[in-house]
Amino acid sequence: QTIPCLIIEKFRNMVTAEPNLKDAGSGAMLLAYLSRIGIESEAADDLIDRDPNTADLKFLLQSHLKAVPFENLGQISHPAGGDGVPAIPTVLHRPTLDLKKTLKKIVFDRRGGFCWELNYAFAWLLRSLGYTTRVGNSSVMHPGGPSPGHLCIFVEGLGADVIHVDPGFGDAPRVPVPAKVGNAVTDDMIGD
């Protein structure tokens, strides 16, 4: 297997295993994550107590998209510009598939990330709330052709169709999308 395939397989095994809140920082991490995306107190408790459903999935996706940016700053060296700001080497912010480090970056450091980080964390959140998720390796379409290596999330068990959610895409669909050919959805956040 190639290195990307090995990474994908390792990632798939991590996010498809039953969530263990103690290993990921306990139930406090779940509450902190919900707070990070603007879901506080009673609303968080109510969400935790409810069974997974499509309305809450949409609410979680849109809350995440409003609060957690897609960004890749941690993958780029930031040289000093002579303005008194110290250089920041890439190695200090290298993306990781270590769940604790990814959640720390997004929840407590209030940073964003790119698809592997954001979707990895969001899959953890959904699984912690009882959703059945799986991750997929997909391609991003460009005028020059597809670019492989994008991580996306599929949610199962909320109806006849598997649902695609992708908060880790820079121009993400802002609503859950049934994963079937010829499907049309309306995004009420932007009106299309």
CSV table of C-alpha atoms in Angstrom, one decimal:
chain,number,residue,atom,x,y,z
A,1,GLN,CA,0.0,0.0,0.0
A,2,THR,CA,1.1,3.6,-0.6
A,3,ILE,CA,1.6,6.0,2.3
A,4,PRO,CA,-1.7,7.9,1.7
A,5,CYS,CA,-3.6,4.6,1.7
A,6,LEU,CA,-1.9,3.6,5.0
A,7,ILE,CA,-2.8,7.0,6.5
A,8,ILE,CA,-6.4,6.7,5.3
A,9,GLU,CA,-6.7,3.1,6.7
A,10,LYS,CA,-5.3,4.2,10.1
A,11,PHE,CA,-7.7,7.2,10.1
A,12,ARG,CA,-10.7,5.0,9.2
A,13,ASN,CA,-9.9,2.6,12.0
A,14,MET,CA,-9.7,5.5,14.5
A,15,VAL,CA,-13.0,7.2,13.6
A,16,THR,CA,-15.0,4.0,13.0
A,17,ALA,CA,-14.2,2.6,16.4
A,18,GLU,CA,-16.8,3.2,19.2
A,19,PRO,CA,-16.1,6.6,20.7
A,20,ASN,CA,-14.4,6.5,24.0
A,21,LEU,CA,-14.9,9.8,25.7
A,22,LYS,CA,-12.3,9.1,28.4
A,23,ASP,CA,-9.6,8.6,25.7
A,24,ALA,CA,-10.7,11.8,23.9
A,25,GLY,CA,-10.8,13.9,27.1
A,26,SER,CA,-14.0,12.8,28.7
A,27,GLY,CA,-17.5,14.1,28.5
A,28,ALA,CA,-16.1,17.6,29.3
A,29,MET,CA,-14.5,17.6,25.8
A,30,LEU,CA,-18.0,17.0,24.3
A,31,LEU,CA,-19.4,20.0,26.2
A,32,ALA,CA,-16.3,22.1,25.3
A,33,TYR,CA,-16.6,21.3,21.6
A,34,LEU,CA,-20.3,22.2,21.7
A,35,SER,CA,-19.4,25.5,23.4
A,36,ARG,CA,-16.7,26.1,20.8
A,37,ILE,CA,-19.4,26.0,18.1
A,38,GLY,CA,-21.8,28.2,20.0
A,39,ILE,CA,-24.0,25.5,21.6
A,40,GLU,CA,-24.2,26.2,25.4
A,41,SER,CA,-25.9,25.1,28.6
A,42,GLU,CA,-29.4,23.8,28.2
A,43,ALA,CA,-29.2,23.6,24.4
A,44,ALA,CA,-26.1,21.4,24.7
A,45,ASP,CA,-27.7,19.2,27.3
A,46,ASP,CA,-30.9,18.9,25.2
A,47,LEU,CA,-28.8,18.0,22.1
A,48,ILE,CA,-26.8,15.4,24.0
A,49,ASP,CA,-30.1,13.8,25.4
A,50,ARG,CA,-31.8,13.6,22.0
A,51,ASP,CA,-31.5,10.8,19.5
A,52,PRO,CA,-29.6,11.6,16.3
A,53,ASN,CA,-31.8,13.3,13.8
A,54,THR,CA,-31.5,15.3,10.5
A,55,ALA,CA,-32.5,18.6,12.0
A,56,ASP,CA,-29.8,18.4,14.7
A,57,LEU,CA,-27.3,17.2,12.1
A,58,LYS,CA,-28.0,20.3,10.0
A,59,PHE,CA,-27.8,22.5,13.2
A,60,LEU,CA,-24.4,21.0,14.2
A,61,LEU,CA,-23.0,21.4,10.7
A,62,GLN,CA,-24.0,25.0,10.3
A,63,SER,CA,-22.8,25.8,13.9
A,64,HIS,CA,-19.5,24.3,13.1
A,65,LEU,CA,-19.1,26.1,9.8
A,66,LYS,CA,-19.9,29.5,11.4
A,67,ALA,CA,-17.4,29.0,14.3
A,68,VAL,CA,-14.5,26.9,13.0
A,69,PRO,CA,-12.6,28.2,10.0
A,70,PHE,CA,-11.1,26.1,7.2
A,71,GLU,CA,-7.5,27.1,7.2
A,72,ASN,CA,-4.1,25.7,6.5
A,73,LEU,CA,-1.8,28.2,8.3
A,74,GLY,CA,-0.3,25.3,10.4
A,75,GLN,CA,1.2,23.9,7.2
A,76,ILE,CA,3.1,27.0,6.2
A,77,SER,CA,6.2,28.5,7.6
A,78,HIS,CA,5.8,32.1,8.7
A,79,PRO,CA,9.2,33.8,8.4
A,80,ALA,CA,10.0,36.9,10.4
A,81,GLY,CA,9.4,40.0,8.4
A,82,GLY,CA,11.7,42.4,10.3
A,83,ASP,CA,8.7,43.7,12.2
A,84,GLY,CA,9.6,42.2,15.6
A,85,VAL,CA,7.3,39.2,15.0
A,86,PRO,CA,9.3,36.0,15.5
A,87,ALA,CA,9.4,33.4,12.8
A,88,ILE,CA,7.1,30.4,13.3
A,89,PRO,CA,8.4,27.1,11.8
A,90,THR,CA,5.9,24.7,10.3
A,91,VAL,CA,6.9,21.9,12.7
A,92,LEU,CA,5.2,23.7,15.6
A,93,HIS,CA,1.8,23.4,14.0
A,94,ARG,CA,2.0,20.3,11.9
A,95,PRO,CA,-1.4,18.7,11.3
A,96,THR,CA,-1.9,15.4,13.0
A,97,LEU,CA,-4.4,12.6,13.2
A,98,ASP,CA,-3.8,12.4,17.0
A,99,LEU,CA,-7.4,13.0,18.3
A,100,LYS,CA,-6.3,14.7,21.5
A,101,LYS,CA,-4.0,17.2,19.6
A,102,THR,CA,-6.6,17.8,16.9
A,103,LEU,CA,-9.4,18.5,19.4
A,104,LYS,CA,-7.1,20.7,21.5
A,105,LYS,CA,-6.2,22.8,18.4
A,106,ILE,CA,-9.8,23.2,17.3
A,107,VAL,CA,-11.6,23.4,20.7
A,108,PHE,CA,-9.2,25.0,23.1
A,109,ASP,CA,-6.7,26.8,20.9
A,110,ARG,CA,-9.7,28.1,18.9
A,111,ARG,CA,-8.0,27.4,15.6
A,112,GLY,CA,-9.4,25.9,12.4
A,113,GLY,CA,-7.8,23.4,10.1
A,114,PHE,CA,-8.0,21.6,6.8
A,115,CYS,CA,-10.2,18.7,5.8
A,116,TRP,CA,-8.4,15.9,7.7
A,117,GLU,CA,-8.4,17.9,10.9
A,118,LEU,CA,-11.9,19.4,10.7
A,119,ASN,CA,-13.7,16.4,9.5
A,120,TYR,CA,-11.8,14.1,11.9
A,121,ALA,CA,-12.9,16.3,14.8
A,122,PHE,CA,-16.5,16.7,13.5
A,123,ALA,CA,-16.8,12.9,13.0
A,124,TRP,CA,-15.7,12.5,16.6
A,125,LEU,CA,-18.4,15.0,17.7
A,126,LEU,CA,-21.1,13.2,15.7
A,127,ARG,CA,-20.1,9.8,17.0
A,128,SER,CA,-20.0,11.1,20.6
A,129,LEU,CA,-23.6,12.3,20.1
A,130,GLY,CA,-24.6,8.8,18.8
A,131,TYR,CA,-24.5,9.3,15.1
A,132,THR,CA,-23.2,6.5,12.9
A,133,THR,CA,-20.5,7.9,10.7
A,134,ARG,CA,-17.9,6.8,8.3
A,135,VAL,CA,-15.2,8.7,6.5
A,136,GLY,CA,-14.4,8.6,2.8
A,137,ASN,CA,-11.5,9.6,0.6
A,138,SER,CA,-12.8,11.8,-2.2
A,139,SER,CA,-11.4,14.0,-4.9
A,140,VAL,CA,-11.9,17.8,-5.3
A,141,MET,CA,-12.9,18.7,-8.8
A,142,HIS,CA,-10.9,21.5,-10.5
A,143,PRO,CA,-10.9,22.8,-14.1
A,144,GLY,CA,-7.7,20.8,-14.7
A,145,GLY,CA,-9.2,17.6,-13.3
A,146,PRO,CA,-9.7,15.9,-9.9
A,147,SER,CA,-7.3,16.3,-7.0
A,148,PRO,CA,-7.5,13.2,-4.8
A,149,GLY,CA,-6.9,13.1,-1.0
A,150,HIS,CA,-9.9,15.0,0.4
A,151,LEU,CA,-11.5,13.5,3.5
A,152,CYS,CA,-15.3,13.6,3.8
A,153,ILE,CA,-17.9,12.3,6.2
A,154,PHE,CA,-21.0,10.1,5.6
A,155,VAL,CA,-23.8,9.7,8.2
A,156,GLU,CA,-25.9,6.6,8.1
A,157,GLY,CA,-29.2,5.6,9.8
A,158,LEU,CA,-31.2,8.9,9.5
A,159,GLY,CA,-33.3,7.7,6.6
A,160,ALA,CA,-33.2,5.8,3.3
A,161,ASP,CA,-30.1,7.6,2.0
A,162,VAL,CA,-26.6,8.0,3.4
A,163,ILE,CA,-26.0,11.7,4.1
A,164,HIS,CA,-22.8,13.6,3.2
A,165,VAL,CA,-21.5,16.3,5.5
A,166,ASP,CA,-18.2,18.1,4.9
A,167,PRO,CA,-17.3,21.0,7.3
A,168,GLY,CA,-13.7,20.4,6.2
A,169,PHE,CA,-14.1,21.7,2.7
A,170,GLY,CA,-13.2,25.3,2.0
A,171,ASP,CA,-16.4,26.0,0.2
A,172,ALA,CA,-18.5,23.4,2.1
A,173,PRO,CA,-22.1,22.6,1.4
A,174,ARG,CA,-23.9,24.2,4.4
A,175,VAL,CA,-26.6,21.6,4.6
A,176,PRO,CA,-26.4,17.8,4.9
A,177,VAL,CA,-26.6,16.3,1.4
A,178,PRO,CA,-28.2,12.9,0.6
A,179,ALA,CA,-25.4,11.0,-1.2
A,180,LYS,CA,-27.2,9.9,-4.3
A,181,VAL,CA,-26.8,10.8,-8.0
A,182,GLY,CA,-29.1,13.6,-9.3
A,183,ASN,CA,-29.8,15.0,-5.9
A,184,ALA,CA,-30.6,18.7,-5.5
A,185,VAL,CA,-30.5,20.5,-2.2
A,186,THR,CA,-31.3,24.1,-1.1
A,187,ASP,CA,-28.8,25.9,1.1
A,188,ASP,CA,-30.8,28.3,3.2
A,189,MET,CA,-27.6,29.9,4.6
A,190,ILE,CA,-26.8,31.4,1.2
A,191,GLY,CA,-30.0,31.0,-0.7
A,192,ASP,CA,-29.0,28.5,-3.4
